[in-house]
């Protein structure tokens, strides 16, 4: 994997982008839910009550080296649900945690997709399905806006035809920046142009990293948006744990949802955290950042 050295006033940092999972205890990444949180006072509305704050949190489990959630003692963490970027017919549910299914393009094209999804629906009616992961990132699903609109349309209607009670969520883009929101604008336009209606969705998801958008390192430029590359945010390494940027980007995403007719939909922040090595972001920095994000989600 390509590595580069960047030097700033805090000293040299070596970036290895083979490591793309938030380093936390149990090797799990936490995510929160912004449920119906209005971005401005003028749009304020009541939010659903959460009797247990833990219902708003869950984990991402990386399957690297064959790990599953069963390898970790998750009971003390009091989370409500998790995902592992794949589908499972009979998912493990430690501590009563729910499992979020995820359909990725390679699985969608597989010969066993239909029989597998039918089995999952039979065993898990009303499940949450996330259609894709970071379609705006070439090292993940890597789809142009038009290609993702087609993928989402086909998956959404395939699932709803088999289980109308299923909850279908759009894939999370890497981060909420003007460039990524432009990507989603183009997805919505492509969907409407192709199918004559607004993109239907039960929930929205987004990732909340703080990474530069260029072709050298970071979040890269979304597929099909090369002509807009100059709109990319050129965050510094030391912006990576900036709570002000983190909060502002999520509020901006909520505003974007409202502007596009999705104000009444829940927003799940399904991936975020500190990706850079501890030489730059030691335990104390990670702790303070994560604690600050939890306070924000629960506010």
mmCIF file of C-alpha atoms in Angstrom:
data_model
loop_
_atom_site.group_PDB
_atom_site.id
_atom_site.type_symbol
_atom_site.label_atom_id
_atom_site.label_comp_id
_atom_site.label_asym_id
_atom_site.label_seq_id
_atom_site.Cartn_x
_atom_site.Cartn_y
_atom_site.Cartn_z
ATOM 1 C CA UNK A 1 0.000 0.000 0.000
ATOM 2 C CA UNK A 2 1.297 3.426 -0.932
ATOM 3 C CA UNK A 3 2.604 5.540 1.948
ATOM 4 C CA UNK A 4 3.732 9.131 2.099
ATOM 5 C CA UNK A 5 5.427 11.314 4.695
ATOM 6 C CA UNK A 6 3.958 14.666 5.609
ATOM 7 C CA UNK A 7 5.757 17.149 7.833
ATOM 8 C CA UNK A 8 4.068 19.886 9.840
ATOM 9 C CA UNK A 9 4.854 21.888 12.933
ATOM 10 C CA UNK A 10 3.896 18.883 15.062
ATOM 11 C CA UNK A 11 6.556 16.708 13.483
ATOM 12 C CA UNK A 12 6.638 13.973 10.829
ATOM 13 C CA UNK A 13 3.698 11.686 10.313
ATOM 14 C CA UNK A 14 3.734 8.521 8.248
ATOM 15 C CA UNK A 15 0.397 7.688 6.709
ATOM 16 C CA UNK A 16 -0.472 4.135 5.814
ATOM 17 C CA UNK A 17 -3.852 3.959 4.138
ATOM 18 C CA UNK A 18 -4.032 0.208 4.513
ATOM 19 C CA UNK A 19 -5.399 1.117 7.943
ATOM 20 C CA UNK A 20 -8.871 2.493 7.337
ATOM 21 C CA UNK A 21 -10.727 1.453 10.481
ATOM 22 C CA UNK A 22 -11.088 3.620 13.558
ATOM 23 C CA UNK A 23 -8.687 2.428 16.252
ATOM 24 C CA UNK A 24 -10.805 1.917 19.346
ATOM 25 C CA UNK A 25 -11.009 -0.768 22.035
ATOM 26 C CA UNK A 26 -12.208 -4.056 20.543
ATOM 27 C CA UNK A 27 -11.189 -2.809 17.093
ATOM 28 C CA UNK A 28 -14.699 -1.534 16.602
ATOM 29 C CA UNK A 29 -15.814 1.791 15.153
ATOM 30 C CA UNK A 30 -18.646 3.616 16.859
ATOM 31 C CA UNK A 31 -21.378 5.400 15.022
ATOM 32 C CA UNK A 32 -24.228 7.591 16.214
ATOM 33 C CA UNK A 33 -27.662 8.546 15.008
ATOM 34 C CA UNK A 34 -28.915 12.052 14.363
ATOM 35 C CA UNK A 35 -32.625 11.309 14.385
ATOM 36 C CA UNK A 36 -34.737 14.125 12.985
ATOM 37 C CA UNK A 37 -32.335 16.736 14.316
ATOM 38 C CA UNK A 38 -33.222 20.019 12.634
ATOM 39 C CA UNK A 39 -30.322 22.216 11.519
ATOM 40 C CA UNK A 40 -31.862 25.558 12.465
ATOM 41 C CA UNK A 41 -34.238 26.947 15.051
ATOM 42 C CA UNK A 42 -36.694 27.807 12.287
ATOM 43 C CA UNK A 43 -36.915 24.123 11.383
ATOM 44 C CA UNK A 44 -37.009 22.780 14.933
ATOM 45 C CA UNK A 45 -39.255 19.815 15.571
ATOM 46 C CA UNK A 46 -39.719 17.159 18.211
ATOM 47 C CA UNK A 47 -37.285 14.258 18.157
ATOM 48 C CA UNK A 48 -38.285 10.701 19.037
ATOM 49 C CA UNK A 49 -37.422 9.890 22.628
ATOM 50 C CA UNK A 50 -34.686 7.365 23.323
ATOM 51 C CA UNK A 51 -35.382 5.715 26.709
ATOM 52 C CA UNK A 52 -31.834 4.377 26.647
ATOM 53 C CA UNK A 53 -29.096 6.593 25.150
ATOM 54 C CA UNK A 54 -27.322 3.409 24.097
ATOM 55 C CA UNK A 55 -30.073 2.893 21.516
ATOM 56 C CA UNK A 56 -28.409 5.648 19.505
ATOM 57 C CA UNK A 57 -25.037 3.917 19.236
ATOM 58 C CA UNK A 58 -23.571 0.849 17.587
ATOM 59 C CA UNK A 59 -20.420 -0.531 16.020
ATOM 60 C CA UNK A 60 -18.754 -1.373 12.755
ATOM 61 C CA UNK A 61 -16.951 -4.699 12.776
ATOM 62 C CA UNK A 62 -14.081 -5.131 10.326
ATOM 63 C CA UNK A 63 -13.871 -8.692 9.044
ATOM 64 C CA UNK A 64 -10.103 -8.434 8.598
ATOM 65 C CA UNK A 65 -8.352 -11.700 9.470
ATOM 66 C CA UNK A 66 -11.734 -13.376 9.823
ATOM 67 C CA UNK A 67 -12.905 -11.439 12.871
ATOM 68 C CA UNK A 68 -16.599 -11.274 13.763
ATOM 69 C CA UNK A 69 -18.471 -9.553 16.549
ATOM 70 C CA UNK A 70 -18.341 -12.814 18.496
ATOM 71 C CA UNK A 71 -14.611 -12.205 19.031
ATOM 72 C CA UNK A 72 -15.333 -9.222 21.291
ATOM 73 C CA UNK A 73 -17.047 -8.725 24.630
ATOM 74 C CA UNK A 74 -19.534 -6.063 23.583
ATOM 75 C CA UNK A 75 -21.949 -6.452 26.500
ATOM 76 C CA UNK A 76 -20.406 -3.728 28.727
ATOM 77 C CA UNK A 77 -20.686 -1.171 25.920
ATOM 78 C CA UNK A 78 -24.509 -1.164 25.861
ATOM 79 C CA UNK A 79 -24.841 -0.549 22.127
ATOM 80 C CA UNK A 80 -27.975 -1.292 20.145
ATOM 81 C CA UNK A 81 -26.818 -2.517 16.743
ATOM 82 C CA UNK A 82 -23.899 -3.183 14.432
ATOM 83 C CA UNK A 83 -22.870 -3.789 10.844
ATOM 84 C CA UNK A 84 -19.954 -5.596 9.218
ATOM 85 C CA UNK A 85 -20.308 -4.401 5.586
ATOM 86 C CA UNK A 86 -21.861 -7.702 4.469
ATOM 87 C CA UNK A 87 -25.123 -9.640 4.621
ATOM 88 C CA UNK A 88 -25.915 -12.435 7.065
ATOM 89 C CA UNK A 89 -28.795 -14.879 6.975
ATOM 90 C CA UNK A 90 -28.570 -15.623 10.703
ATOM 91 C CA UNK A 91 -26.593 -12.765 12.235
ATOM 92 C CA UNK A 92 -25.188 -13.023 15.723
ATOM 93 C CA UNK A 93 -27.027 -10.760 18.172
ATOM 94 C CA UNK A 94 -24.854 -10.438 21.279
ATOM 95 C CA UNK A 95 -26.483 -8.424 24.057
ATOM 96 C CA UNK A 96 -29.586 -8.215 21.876
ATOM 97 C CA UNK A 97 -27.864 -6.024 19.282
ATOM 98 C CA UNK A 98 -29.570 -5.749 15.904
ATOM 99 C CA UNK A 99 -27.652 -6.341 12.675
ATOM 100 C CA UNK A 100 -27.768 -3.986 9.692
ATOM 101 C CA UNK A 101 -27.525 -5.761 6.343
ATOM 102 C CA UNK A 102 -25.398 -4.159 3.627
ATOM 103 C CA UNK A 103 -25.607 -4.880 -0.099
ATOM 104 C CA UNK A 104 -22.386 -4.154 -1.981
ATOM 105 C CA UNK A 105 -22.016 -4.125 -5.797
ATOM 106 C CA UNK A 106 -20.024 -7.405 -6.023
ATOM 107 C CA UNK A 107 -22.689 -9.230 -3.990
ATOM 108 C CA UNK A 108 -25.444 -7.633 -6.077
ATOM 109 C CA UNK A 109 -23.869 -9.066 -9.232
ATOM 110 C CA UNK A 110 -23.310 -12.529 -7.751
ATOM 111 C CA UNK A 111 -25.196 -15.594 -8.951
ATOM 112 C CA UNK A 112 -26.411 -16.368 -5.421
ATOM 113 C CA UNK A 113 -27.731 -12.882 -4.619
ATOM 114 C CA UNK A 114 -31.436 -13.602 -5.077
ATOM 115 C CA UNK A 115 -31.505 -16.815 -3.063
ATOM 116 C CA UNK A 116 -29.381 -15.258 -0.319
ATOM 117 C CA UNK A 117 -31.564 -12.162 0.004
ATOM 118 C CA UNK A 118 -34.714 -14.293 0.006
ATOM 119 C CA UNK A 119 -33.259 -16.353 2.856
ATOM 120 C CA UNK A 120 -32.261 -13.227 4.786
ATOM 121 C CA UNK A 121 -35.720 -11.689 4.415
ATOM 122 C CA UNK A 122 -37.409 -14.909 5.509
ATOM 123 C CA UNK A 123 -35.260 -15.002 8.643
ATOM 124 C CA UNK A 124 -35.138 -11.240 9.301
ATOM 125 C CA UNK A 125 -38.328 -9.486 8.152
ATOM 126 C CA UNK A 126 -38.244 -5.729 8.550
ATOM 127 C CA UNK A 127 -34.443 -5.583 8.579
ATOM 128 C CA UNK A 128 -32.414 -2.471 7.884
ATOM 129 C CA UNK A 129 -30.607 -2.653 4.533
ATOM 130 C CA UNK A 130 -27.876 -0.199 3.573
ATOM 131 C CA UNK A 131 -27.338 -0.069 -0.190
ATOM 132 C CA UNK A 132 -23.598 0.226 -0.704
ATOM 133 C CA UNK A 133 -20.663 1.755 1.119
ATOM 134 C CA UNK A 134 -18.908 4.965 0.063
ATOM 135 C CA UNK A 135 -19.918 4.913 -3.610
ATOM 136 C CA UNK A 136 -18.051 8.218 -3.850
ATOM 137 C CA UNK A 137 -14.700 6.560 -3.048
ATOM 138 C CA UNK A 138 -12.774 4.665 -5.709
ATOM 139 C CA UNK A 139 -11.235 2.296 -3.163
ATOM 140 C CA UNK A 140 -14.680 1.351 -1.879
ATOM 141 C CA UNK A 141 -17.766 0.958 -4.097
ATOM 142 C CA UNK A 142 -16.514 3.592 -6.552
ATOM 143 C CA UNK A 143 -19.603 4.409 -8.642
ATOM 144 C CA UNK A 144 -20.464 7.472 -10.678
ATOM 145 C CA UNK A 145 -23.642 9.263 -9.549
ATOM 146 C CA UNK A 146 -25.630 7.750 -12.425
ATOM 147 C CA UNK A 147 -24.310 4.244 -11.738
ATOM 148 C CA UNK A 148 -25.142 4.524 -8.048
ATOM 149 C CA UNK A 149 -28.643 5.818 -8.834
ATOM 150 C CA UNK A 150 -29.249 2.699 -10.942
ATOM 151 C CA UNK A 151 -27.771 0.369 -8.314
ATOM 152 C CA UNK A 152 -29.863 1.963 -5.574
ATOM 153 C CA UNK A 153 -33.069 1.896 -7.633
ATOM 154 C CA UNK A 154 -32.713 -1.770 -8.469
ATOM 155 C CA UNK A 155 -31.777 -2.804 -4.915
ATOM 156 C CA UNK A 156 -34.493 -0.682 -3.277
ATOM 157 C CA UNK A 157 -37.314 -2.075 -5.397
ATOM 158 C CA UNK A 158 -35.928 -5.615 -5.226
ATOM 159 C CA UNK A 159 -36.025 -5.460 -1.415
ATOM 160 C CA UNK A 160 -39.380 -3.707 -1.111
ATOM 161 C CA UNK A 161 -41.045 -6.179 -3.488
ATOM 162 C CA UNK A 162 -39.990 -9.028 -1.214
ATOM 163 C CA UNK A 163 -40.403 -7.309 2.153
ATOM 164 C CA UNK A 164 -42.396 -4.058 2.184
ATOM 165 C CA UNK A 165 -41.530 -3.679 5.876
ATOM 166 C CA UNK A 166 -37.809 -3.587 5.165
ATOM 167 C CA UNK A 167 -36.056 -0.295 5.873
ATOM 168 C CA UNK A 168 -33.753 0.750 3.050
ATOM 169 C CA UNK A 169 -30.987 3.303 3.542
ATOM 170 C CA UNK A 170 -28.770 5.055 1.038
ATOM 171 C CA UNK A 171 -25.011 4.482 1.268
ATOM 172 C CA UNK A 172 -22.886 6.863 3.297
ATOM 173 C CA UNK A 173 -20.472 9.113 1.432
ATOM 174 C CA UNK A 174 -17.027 9.584 3.005
ATOM 175 C CA UNK A 175 -17.837 12.962 4.531
ATOM 176 C CA UNK A 176 -20.294 15.825 4.301
ATOM 177 C CA UNK A 177 -18.473 18.419 2.227
ATOM 178 C CA UNK A 178 -19.670 20.595 -0.666
ATOM 179 C CA UNK A 179 -18.041 18.187 -3.145
ATOM 180 C CA UNK A 180 -19.702 15.118 -1.622
ATOM 181 C CA UNK A 181 -23.049 16.877 -1.416
ATOM 182 C CA UNK A 182 -22.645 17.750 -5.101
ATOM 183 C CA UNK A 183 -22.132 14.028 -5.739
ATOM 184 C CA UNK A 184 -25.424 13.325 -3.962
ATOM 185 C CA UNK A 185 -27.138 16.145 -5.872
ATOM 186 C CA UNK A 186 -26.085 14.360 -9.041
ATOM 187 C CA UNK A 187 -27.376 11.023 -7.690
ATOM 188 C CA UNK A 188 -30.786 12.576 -7.013
ATOM 189 C CA UNK A 189 -30.862 14.192 -10.455
ATOM 190 C CA UNK A 190 -29.811 10.978 -12.199
ATOM 191 C CA UNK A 191 -32.495 9.041 -10.332
ATOM 192 C CA UNK A 192 -35.244 11.499 -11.238
ATOM 193 C CA UNK A 193 -34.123 11.685 -14.870
ATOM 194 C CA UNK A 194 -34.031 7.893 -15.209
ATOM 195 C CA UNK A 195 -37.141 6.939 -13.245
ATOM 196 C CA UNK A 196 -39.337 10.042 -13.226
ATOM 197 C CA UNK A 197 -39.638 10.346 -9.455
ATOM 198 C CA UNK A 198 -37.686 11.401 -6.400
ATOM 199 C CA UNK A 199 -35.311 8.844 -4.906
ATOM 200 C CA UNK A 200 -37.236 6.923 -2.212
ATOM 201 C CA UNK A 201 -35.428 6.225 1.040
ATOM 202 C CA UNK A 202 -36.357 5.194 4.572
ATOM 203 C CA UNK A 203 -33.177 6.447 6.217
ATOM 204 C CA UNK A 204 -30.108 8.399 5.206
ATOM 205 C CA UNK A 205 -26.582 7.483 6.197
ATOM 206 C CA UNK A 206 -23.365 9.470 6.010
ATOM 207 C CA UNK A 207 -19.778 9.051 7.130
ATOM 208 C CA UNK A 208 -18.168 11.855 9.071
ATOM 209 C CA UNK A 209 -14.442 11.768 8.413
ATOM 210 C CA UNK A 210 -12.351 14.902 7.994
ATOM 211 C CA UNK A 211 -10.007 14.218 5.086
ATOM 212 C CA UNK A 212 -8.559 16.275 2.220
ATOM 213 C CA UNK A 213 -10.216 15.803 -1.150
ATOM 214 C CA UNK A 214 -7.547 15.433 -3.811
ATOM 215 C CA UNK A 215 -5.731 12.751 -5.808
ATOM 216 C CA UNK A 216 -2.739 12.533 -3.455
ATOM 217 C CA UNK A 217 -4.224 11.186 -0.212
ATOM 218 C CA UNK A 218 -7.392 11.357 1.810
ATOM 219 C CA UNK A 219 -10.934 11.049 0.498
ATOM 220 C CA UNK A 220 -9.975 11.446 -3.190
ATOM 221 C CA UNK A 221 -12.357 12.904 -5.801
ATOM 222 C CA UNK A 222 -15.667 11.101 -6.349
ATOM 223 C CA UNK A 223 -15.967 9.095 -9.584
ATOM 224 C CA UNK A 224 -17.381 11.245 -12.364
ATOM 225 C CA UNK A 225 -16.607 14.540 -10.623
ATOM 226 C CA UNK A 226 -13.114 15.268 -11.951
ATOM 227 C CA UNK A 227 -14.301 18.572 -13.417
ATOM 228 C CA UNK A 228 -15.253 19.700 -9.907
ATOM 229 C CA UNK A 229 -11.986 18.675 -8.258
ATOM 230 C CA UNK A 230 -11.172 22.275 -7.385
ATOM 231 C CA UNK A 231 -14.190 22.280 -5.048
ATOM 232 C CA UNK A 232 -12.533 19.675 -2.829
ATOM 233 C CA UNK A 233 -11.822 20.582 0.786
ATOM 234 C CA UNK A 234 -8.084 20.643 1.474
ATOM 235 C CA UNK A 235 -8.166 19.806 5.154
ATOM 236 C CA UNK A 236 -4.870 19.725 7.012
ATOM 237 C CA UNK A 237 -3.795 16.589 8.844
ATOM 238 C CA UNK A 238 -4.463 18.350 12.125
ATOM 239 C CA UNK A 239 -8.063 19.044 11.128
ATOM 240 C CA UNK A 240 -8.698 15.305 11.370
ATOM 241 C CA UNK A 241 -10.012 15.579 14.948
ATOM 242 C CA UNK A 242 -11.524 19.058 14.746
ATOM 243 C CA UNK A 243 -14.854 18.903 16.548
ATOM 244 C CA UNK A 244 -16.042 22.203 15.096
ATOM 245 C CA UNK A 245 -15.590 20.873 11.551
ATOM 246 C CA UNK A 246 -17.177 17.552 12.526
ATOM 247 C CA UNK A 247 -20.296 19.231 13.881
ATOM 248 C CA UNK A 248 -20.563 21.827 11.112
ATOM 249 C CA UNK A 249 -20.379 19.169 8.400
ATOM 250 C CA UNK A 250 -23.185 17.130 9.952
ATOM 251 C CA UNK A 251 -25.397 20.174 10.444
ATOM 252 C CA UNK A 252 -24.737 21.073 6.796
ATOM 253 C CA UNK A 253 -25.785 17.576 5.774
ATOM 254 C CA UNK A 254 -29.010 17.903 7.749
ATOM 255 C CA UNK A 255 -29.666 21.199 5.996
ATOM 256 C CA UNK A 256 -28.980 19.548 2.635
ATOM 257 C CA UNK A 257 -31.490 16.823 3.501
ATOM 258 C CA UNK A 258 -34.118 19.430 4.375
ATOM 259 C CA UNK A 259 -33.438 21.354 1.174
ATOM 260 C CA UNK A 260 -34.006 18.184 -0.856
ATOM 261 C CA UNK A 261 -37.219 17.041 0.802
ATOM 262 C CA UNK A 262 -35.773 14.526 3.275
ATOM 263 C CA UNK A 263 -36.140 16.533 6.486
ATOM 264 C CA UNK A 264 -38.394 13.901 8.070
ATOM 265 C CA UNK A 265 -35.896 11.068 7.566
ATOM 266 C CA UNK A 266 -33.504 9.858 10.240
ATOM 267 C CA UNK A 267 -29.781 10.312 9.627
ATOM 268 C CA UNK A 268 -27.387 7.571 10.683
ATOM 269 C CA UNK A 269 -23.706 8.433 10.989
ATOM 270 C CA UNK A 270 -22.433 4.965 10.204
ATOM 271 C CA UNK A 271 -18.681 5.520 10.129
ATOM 272 C CA UNK A 272 -16.238 8.086 11.464
ATOM 273 C CA UNK A 273 -13.258 8.477 13.742
ATOM 274 C CA UNK A 274 -9.491 8.783 13.745
ATOM 275 C CA UNK A 275 -7.843 7.012 10.804
ATOM 276 C CA UNK A 276 -4.324 8.365 11.237
ATOM 277 C CA UNK A 277 -1.653 6.592 13.324
ATOM 278 C CA UNK A 278 -1.036 7.287 16.986
ATOM 279 C CA UNK A 279 2.222 9.118 16.311
ATOM 280 C CA UNK A 280 -0.054 11.974 15.235
ATOM 281 C CA UNK A 281 -3.156 11.202 17.276
ATOM 282 C CA UNK A 282 -2.293 9.460 20.558
ATOM 283 C CA UNK A 283 -4.835 7.857 22.855
ATOM 284 C CA UNK A 284 -5.657 11.130 24.605
ATOM 285 C CA UNK A 285 -6.466 12.857 21.315
ATOM 286 C CA UNK A 286 -8.662 9.965 20.167
ATOM 287 C CA UNK A 287 -10.392 9.853 23.559
ATOM 288 C CA UNK A 288 -11.141 13.570 23.584
ATOM 289 C CA UNK A 289 -12.408 13.545 20.008
ATOM 290 C CA UNK A 290 -14.676 10.554 20.497
ATOM 291 C CA UNK A 291 -16.035 11.864 23.801
ATOM 292 C CA UNK A 292 -16.773 15.185 22.144
ATOM 293 C CA UNK A 293 -18.653 13.479 19.330
ATOM 294 C CA UNK A 294 -20.714 11.432 21.785
ATOM 295 C CA UNK A 295 -21.685 14.601 23.635
ATOM 296 C CA UNK A 296 -22.725 16.137 20.317
ATOM 297 C CA UNK A 297 -24.858 13.167 19.301
ATOM 298 C CA UNK A 298 -26.591 13.079 22.684
ATOM 299 C CA UNK A 299 -27.207 16.826 22.859
#
